[in-house]
mmCIF file of C-alpha atoms and ligand atoms in Angstrom:
data_model
loop_
_atom_site.group_PDB
_atom_site.id
_atom_site.type_symbol
_atom_site.label_atom_id
_atom_site.label_comp_id
_atom_site.label_asym_id
_atom_site.label_seq_id
_atom_site.Cartn_x
_atom_site.Cartn_y
_atom_site.Cartn_z
ATOM 1 C CA MET A 1 152.212 109.597 139.133
ATOM 2 C CA PRO A 2 148.566 108.416 139.242
ATOM 3 C CA GLU A 3 146.586 109.201 136.108
ATOM 4 C CA LEU A 4 144.881 112.609 136.221
ATOM 5 C CA THR A 5 141.123 112.887 135.753
ATOM 6 C CA ASN A 6 139.795 114.997 132.881
ATOM 7 C CA ALA A 7 138.640 117.621 135.377
ATOM 8 C CA GLU A 8 142.134 117.819 136.864
ATOM 9 C CA ILE A 9 143.681 118.172 133.408
ATOM 10 C CA ILE A 10 141.364 121.092 132.655
ATOM 11 C CA VAL A 11 142.127 122.837 135.964
ATOM 12 C CA LYS A 12 145.877 122.432 135.438
ATOM 13 C CA THR A 13 145.624 123.660 131.843
ATOM 14 C CA ALA A 14 143.611 126.725 132.861
ATOM 15 C CA ALA A 15 146.269 127.590 135.459
ATOM 16 C CA PHE A 16 149.063 127.086 132.888
ATOM 17 C CA VAL A 17 147.347 129.347 130.344
ATOM 18 C CA ARG A 18 146.443 131.977 132.909
ATOM 19 C CA ASP A 19 150.050 132.134 134.056
ATOM 20 C CA LYS A 20 151.275 132.579 130.452
ATOM 21 C CA LEU A 21 148.706 135.114 129.233
ATOM 22 C CA GLU A 22 147.874 137.137 132.357
ATOM 23 C CA GLY A 23 148.325 140.855 131.679
ATOM 24 C CA GLU A 24 148.825 140.453 127.903
ATOM 25 C CA GLY A 25 148.000 143.825 126.322
ATOM 26 C CA SER A 26 146.688 143.157 122.816
ATOM 27 C CA GLY A 27 143.305 141.612 123.617
ATOM 28 C CA HIS A 28 144.679 138.058 123.686
ATOM 29 C CA ASP A 29 144.905 137.988 127.465
ATOM 30 C CA TRP A 30 143.632 135.448 129.988
ATOM 31 C CA TRP A 31 140.154 137.041 130.083
ATOM 32 C CA HIS A 32 139.778 136.510 126.320
ATOM 33 C CA ILE A 33 140.612 132.862 126.927
ATOM 34 C CA GLN A 34 138.171 132.616 129.806
ATOM 35 C CA ARG A 35 135.365 134.153 127.723
ATOM 36 C CA VAL A 36 136.069 131.791 124.815
ATOM 37 C CA TRP A 37 136.185 128.812 127.187
ATOM 38 C CA ASN A 38 132.822 129.761 128.756
ATOM 39 C CA MET A 39 131.213 130.527 125.397
ATOM 40 C CA ALA A 40 132.459 127.242 123.914
ATOM 41 C CA LYS A 41 130.899 125.303 126.810
ATOM 42 C CA GLU A 42 127.647 127.244 126.411
ATOM 43 C CA LEU A 43 127.483 126.581 122.647
ATOM 44 C CA ALA A 44 128.317 122.907 123.212
ATOM 45 C CA HIS A 45 125.367 122.574 125.618
ATOM 46 C CA GLN A 46 123.025 123.986 122.998
ATOM 47 C CA ILE A 47 124.125 121.626 120.254
ATOM 48 C CA ASP A 48 122.094 118.537 119.712
ATOM 49 C CA GLU A 49 124.740 116.047 118.650
ATOM 50 C CA PRO A 50 127.419 113.955 120.345
ATOM 51 C CA ILE A 51 130.290 116.199 121.239
ATOM 52 C CA GLN A 52 133.568 115.797 123.140
ATOM 53 C CA LEU A 53 133.448 118.501 125.759
ATOM 54 C CA PHE A 54 136.940 117.598 126.991
ATOM 55 C CA VAL A 55 138.439 118.386 123.566
ATOM 56 C CA ILE A 56 136.428 121.616 123.316
ATOM 57 C CA GLU A 57 137.533 122.863 126.720
ATOM 58 C CA LEU A 58 141.227 122.103 126.162
ATOM 59 C CA ALA A 59 141.259 123.570 122.650
ATOM 60 C CA ALA A 60 139.469 126.726 123.869
ATOM 61 C CA LEU A 61 141.960 127.102 126.720
ATOM 62 C CA LEU A 62 145.032 126.522 124.565
ATOM 63 C CA HIS A 63 143.985 128.173 121.284
ATOM 64 C CA ASP A 64 146.027 131.382 121.754
ATOM 65 C CA ILE A 65 148.909 129.938 123.778
ATOM 66 C CA ALA A 66 151.373 130.983 121.041
ATOM 67 C CA ASP A 67 149.401 132.908 118.425
ATOM 68 C CA HIS A 68 150.974 133.267 114.959
ATOM 69 C CA LYS A 69 150.459 137.046 115.199
ATOM 70 C CA PHE A 70 153.173 137.139 117.848
ATOM 71 C CA HIS A 71 155.445 134.481 116.297
ATOM 72 C CA ASN A 72 156.273 135.963 112.895
ATOM 73 C CA GLY A 73 153.168 134.454 111.352
ATOM 74 C CA ASP A 74 154.215 130.881 112.194
ATOM 75 C CA ILE A 75 150.984 128.910 112.725
ATOM 76 C CA THR A 76 152.818 125.768 113.884
ATOM 77 C CA VAL A 77 154.093 127.179 117.203
ATOM 78 C CA GLY A 78 150.687 127.238 118.939
ATOM 79 C CA PRO A 79 149.805 123.598 118.169
ATOM 80 C CA ARG A 80 153.328 122.529 119.163
ATOM 81 C CA VAL A 81 153.313 124.318 122.532
ATOM 82 C CA ALA A 82 149.803 122.988 123.255
ATOM 83 C CA SER A 83 150.812 119.412 122.356
ATOM 84 C CA GLU A 84 153.946 119.561 124.503
ATOM 85 C CA TRP A 85 151.909 120.769 127.451
ATOM 86 C CA LEU A 86 149.242 118.069 127.051
ATOM 87 C CA ARG A 87 151.935 115.397 126.796
ATOM 88 C CA THR A 88 153.265 116.395 130.221
ATOM 89 C CA LEU A 89 149.784 115.511 131.539
ATOM 90 C CA ASP A 90 149.688 112.146 129.706
ATOM 91 C CA VAL A 91 146.685 113.095 127.590
ATOM 92 C CA ASP A 92 145.821 110.492 124.942
ATOM 93 C CA GLU A 93 147.726 111.072 121.653
ATOM 94 C CA ASN A 94 144.542 111.015 119.542
ATOM 95 C CA ILE A 95 143.037 113.749 121.667
ATOM 96 C CA ILE A 96 146.262 115.779 121.477
ATOM 97 C CA SER A 97 146.282 115.514 117.714
ATOM 98 C CA HIS A 98 142.613 116.581 117.495
ATOM 99 C CA ILE A 99 143.304 119.643 119.687
ATOM 100 C CA SER A 100 146.438 120.486 117.731
ATOM 101 C CA ASP A 101 144.463 120.404 114.440
ATOM 102 C CA ILE A 102 141.789 122.676 115.899
ATOM 103 C CA ILE A 103 144.370 125.258 117.003
ATOM 104 C CA MET A 104 146.102 125.111 113.615
ATOM 105 C CA ASP A 105 142.887 125.633 111.613
ATOM 106 C CA LEU A 106 141.126 128.135 113.862
ATOM 107 C CA SER A 107 142.442 131.531 112.802
ATOM 108 C CA PHE A 108 140.922 133.943 110.366
ATOM 109 C CA LYS A 109 143.257 134.095 107.348
ATOM 110 C CA GLY A 110 141.758 136.761 105.060
ATOM 111 C CA ALA A 111 138.380 137.803 103.646
ATOM 112 C CA ASP A 112 138.591 135.446 100.676
ATOM 113 C CA VAL A 113 140.344 132.553 102.443
ATOM 114 C CA LYS A 114 138.199 129.643 103.639
ATOM 115 C CA THR A 115 138.985 128.267 107.114
ATOM 116 C CA PRO A 116 136.780 125.170 107.437
ATOM 117 C CA MET A 117 136.891 123.214 110.679
ATOM 118 C CA ARG A 118 137.064 119.426 110.373
ATOM 119 C CA THR A 119 135.053 118.451 113.455
ATOM 120 C CA ILE A 120 132.084 119.700 115.455
ATOM 121 C CA GLU A 121 134.469 120.376 118.361
ATOM 122 C CA GLY A 122 136.561 122.627 116.100
ATOM 123 C CA LYS A 123 133.449 124.395 114.828
ATOM 124 C CA VAL A 124 132.336 125.207 118.344
ATOM 125 C CA VAL A 125 135.742 126.571 119.421
ATOM 126 C CA GLN A 126 136.096 128.629 116.236
ATOM 127 C CA ASP A 127 132.630 130.129 116.778
ATOM 128 C CA ALA A 128 133.406 130.963 120.402
ATOM 129 C CA ASP A 129 136.696 132.638 119.429
ATOM 130 C CA ARG A 130 135.013 134.599 116.652
ATOM 131 C CA LEU A 131 132.140 135.728 118.856
ATOM 132 C CA ASP A 132 134.750 137.343 121.096
ATOM 133 C CA ALA A 133 136.051 139.300 118.090
ATOM 134 C CA ILE A 134 132.712 141.042 117.483
ATOM 135 C CA GLY A 135 130.240 143.179 119.439
ATOM 136 C CA ALA A 136 131.225 145.570 122.229
ATOM 137 C CA ILE A 137 134.145 143.424 123.341
ATOM 138 C CA GLY A 138 135.266 142.878 119.774
ATOM 139 C CA ILE A 139 135.424 146.653 119.251
ATOM 140 C CA ALA A 140 137.521 147.064 122.391
ATOM 141 C CA ARG A 141 139.838 144.245 121.346
ATOM 142 C CA ALA A 142 140.307 145.627 117.826
ATOM 143 C CA PHE A 143 141.424 149.025 119.121
ATOM 144 C CA ALA A 144 143.563 147.431 121.833
ATOM 145 C CA TYR A 145 145.310 145.330 119.173
ATOM 146 C CA GLY A 146 145.683 148.354 116.887
ATOM 147 C CA GLY A 147 147.262 150.366 119.705
ATOM 148 C CA HIS A 148 149.542 147.477 120.611
ATOM 149 C CA LYS A 149 150.751 147.428 116.999
ATOM 150 C CA SER A 150 150.929 151.254 116.712
ATOM 151 C CA ARG A 151 148.214 151.361 114.068
ATOM 152 C CA GLU A 152 146.092 154.427 113.307
ATOM 153 C CA LEU A 153 142.485 154.377 114.527
ATOM 154 C CA TYR A 154 141.322 155.351 111.057
ATOM 155 C CA ASN A 155 142.731 156.839 107.893
ATOM 156 C CA PRO A 156 140.165 157.859 105.261
ATOM 157 C CA GLU A 157 142.845 157.697 102.565
ATOM 158 C CA VAL A 158 143.439 153.965 103.020
ATOM 159 C CA GLN A 159 140.683 151.670 101.770
ATOM 160 C CA PRO A 160 140.080 148.108 103.008
ATOM 161 C CA THR A 161 141.541 145.130 101.109
ATOM 162 C CA MET A 162 139.742 141.811 100.704
ATOM 163 C CA HIS A 163 142.745 139.533 101.184
ATOM 164 C CA SER A 164 142.832 136.463 99.001
ATOM 165 C CA ASN A 165 145.690 134.756 100.824
ATOM 166 C CA PHE A 166 147.000 134.441 104.359
ATOM 167 C CA GLU A 167 150.426 135.956 103.542
ATOM 168 C CA ASP A 168 148.902 139.262 102.388
ATOM 169 C CA TYR A 169 146.463 139.309 105.308
ATOM 170 C CA LYS A 170 149.340 138.871 107.774
ATOM 171 C CA LYS A 171 151.430 141.617 106.161
ATOM 172 C CA ASP A 172 148.639 144.208 106.260
ATOM 173 C CA THR A 173 149.370 147.070 108.650
ATOM 174 C CA GLY A 174 146.287 149.158 107.918
ATOM 175 C CA HIS A 175 144.225 151.200 110.360
ATOM 176 C CA THR A 176 141.763 149.614 112.749
ATOM 177 C CA ILE A 177 138.535 150.751 111.046
ATOM 178 C CA ASN A 178 139.669 148.783 107.993
ATOM 179 C CA HIS A 179 139.881 145.674 110.172
ATOM 180 C CA PHE A 180 136.102 145.845 110.612
ATOM 181 C CA TYR A 181 135.634 145.595 106.832
ATOM 182 C CA GLU A 182 138.442 143.098 106.306
ATOM 183 C CA LYS A 183 137.371 140.717 109.078
ATOM 184 C CA LEU A 184 134.924 141.680 111.810
ATOM 185 C CA PHE A 185 131.873 142.456 109.628
ATOM 186 C CA LEU A 186 132.392 139.164 107.763
ATOM 187 C CA LEU A 187 132.263 136.920 110.809
ATOM 188 C CA LYS A 188 128.498 136.736 111.325
ATOM 189 C CA ASP A 189 128.045 134.899 108.018
ATOM 190 C CA ARG A 190 130.848 132.466 108.840
ATOM 191 C CA MET A 191 129.547 131.079 112.108
ATOM 192 C CA ASN A 192 129.381 127.285 112.026
ATOM 193 C CA THR A 193 126.681 126.608 114.603
ATOM 194 C CA TYR A 194 123.125 127.861 114.975
ATOM 195 C CA PRO A 195 123.432 129.236 118.533
ATOM 196 C CA ALA A 196 126.554 131.202 117.530
ATOM 197 C CA LYS A 197 124.775 132.640 114.471
ATOM 198 C CA LYS A 198 122.032 134.019 116.682
ATOM 199 C CA ILE A 199 124.464 135.719 119.077
ATOM 200 C CA ALA A 200 126.563 136.996 116.167
ATOM 201 C CA GLU A 201 123.614 138.810 114.609
ATOM 202 C CA GLU A 202 123.063 140.964 117.688
ATOM 203 C CA ARG A 203 126.755 141.709 118.083
ATOM 204 C CA HIS A 204 127.071 142.521 114.391
ATOM 205 C CA LYS A 205 124.268 145.107 114.535
ATOM 206 C CA PHE A 206 125.939 146.809 117.475
ATOM 207 C CA MET A 207 129.271 147.000 115.613
ATOM 208 C CA GLU A 208 127.604 148.444 112.517
ATOM 209 C CA LEU A 209 125.960 151.127 114.616
ATOM 210 C CA TYR A 210 129.296 151.870 116.278
ATOM 211 C CA VAL A 211 131.249 152.216 113.033
ATOM 212 C CA SER A 212 128.592 154.358 111.347
ATOM 213 C CA ARG A 213 128.577 156.664 114.370
ATOM 214 C CA PHE A 214 132.405 156.745 114.354
ATOM 215 C CA LEU A 215 132.421 157.840 110.702
ATOM 216 C CA GLU A 216 129.728 160.476 111.287
ATOM 217 C CA GLU A 217 131.702 161.945 114.167
ATOM 218 C CA TRP A 218 134.832 161.865 112.006
ATOM 219 C CA ASP A 219 133.062 164.067 109.494
ATOM 220 C CA GLY A 220 131.701 166.299 112.265
ATOM 221 C CA LYS A 221 128.125 165.296 111.412
ATOM 222 C CA LYS A 222 127.139 164.259 114.951
HETATM 223 P P1 ADP B 301 142.153 135.004 115.090
HETATM 224 O O1 ADP B 301 143.061 133.868 115.409
HETATM 225 O O2 ADP B 301 140.984 134.626 114.242
HETATM 226 O O3 ADP B 301 142.914 136.195 114.531
HETATM 227 P P2 ADP B 301 142.206 135.856 117.828
HETATM 228 O O4 ADP B 301 141.497 135.244 118.966
HETATM 229 O O5 ADP B 301 143.683 135.653 117.742
HETATM 230 O O6 ADP B 301 141.516 135.417 116.477
HETATM 231 O O7 ADP B 301 141.948 137.389 117.961
HETATM 232 C C1 ADP B 301 141.825 138.196 116.906
HETATM 233 C C2 ADP B 301 141.591 139.598 117.431
HETATM 234 O O8 ADP B 301 142.784 140.357 117.310
HETATM 235 C C3 ADP B 301 140.583 140.285 116.571
HETATM 236 O O9 ADP B 301 139.322 140.104 117.033
HETATM 237 C C4 ADP B 301 140.986 141.720 116.629
HETATM 238 O O10 ADP B 301 140.381 142.336 117.723
HETATM 239 C C5 ADP B 301 142.462 141.619 116.824
HETATM 240 N N1 ADP B 301 143.117 141.873 115.568
HETATM 241 C C6 ADP B 301 143.784 141.024 114.776
HETATM 242 N N2 ADP B 301 144.280 141.644 113.681
HETATM 243 C C7 ADP B 301 143.925 142.945 113.813
HETATM 244 C C8 ADP B 301 144.109 144.131 113.038
HETATM 245 N N3 ADP B 301 144.796 144.105 111.884
HETATM 246 N N4 ADP B 301 143.572 145.260 113.493
HETATM 247 C C9 ADP B 301 142.875 145.323 114.641
HETATM 248 N N5 ADP B 301 142.658 144.247 115.420
HETATM 249 C C10 ADP B 301 143.171 143.083 115.007
HETATM 250 NI NI1 NI B 302 141.429 133.870 120.420
#
């Protein structure tokens, strides 16, 4: 087989991911991937340093191919499935290992757990993924995920927990409003890149407004 060009590898990978995640019902569907892919490219264009767009695009496309949330918390499945796929396309082993590391490190693991990215490519993909968790779309995704997992919308008797380790974060089955306090409201201060910080601020404000309105309506005040 003649060697594929980078553009061909990206097209084939997008088709592979779309086929796997089309119609997924928890907010980790193909359209989430497409938004993260587009946002990652946009952030990369705005960053003034040498950057490997090929790595960014492949990591964005493959980052949720086998998310730990749907594999008993196992964070090694995603990187493994992504690596196996890239090997079928004869992608360079160093690039595969870089992408695999990005996918492994990407996820949020609790309010008090640091998730530093090792490379600028990883920082960009993490920012793009996190931007899709906040704002109007982030709100929709949080409730879609909560419904998928049969969680309550809100329960005023259950307070948020600032998780200090990934195990406790994974085990939490609390209501969706708590997820805003345990993760979504924290993301704006954890963006790695300047362009992502700017977008996050707007999205954050919208989420705050939404949750305050939600709580007012809950109490019959609006
Ligand atoms: P991460 O890998 O950082 O968790 P993902 O791209 O897999 O990021 O998507 C995470 C999204 O899944 C969140 O933005 C949120 O909408 C949803 N989610 C995850 N855990 C919960 C939860 N406990 N309650 C509500 N939504 C959740
Ligand atoms: Ni994602």
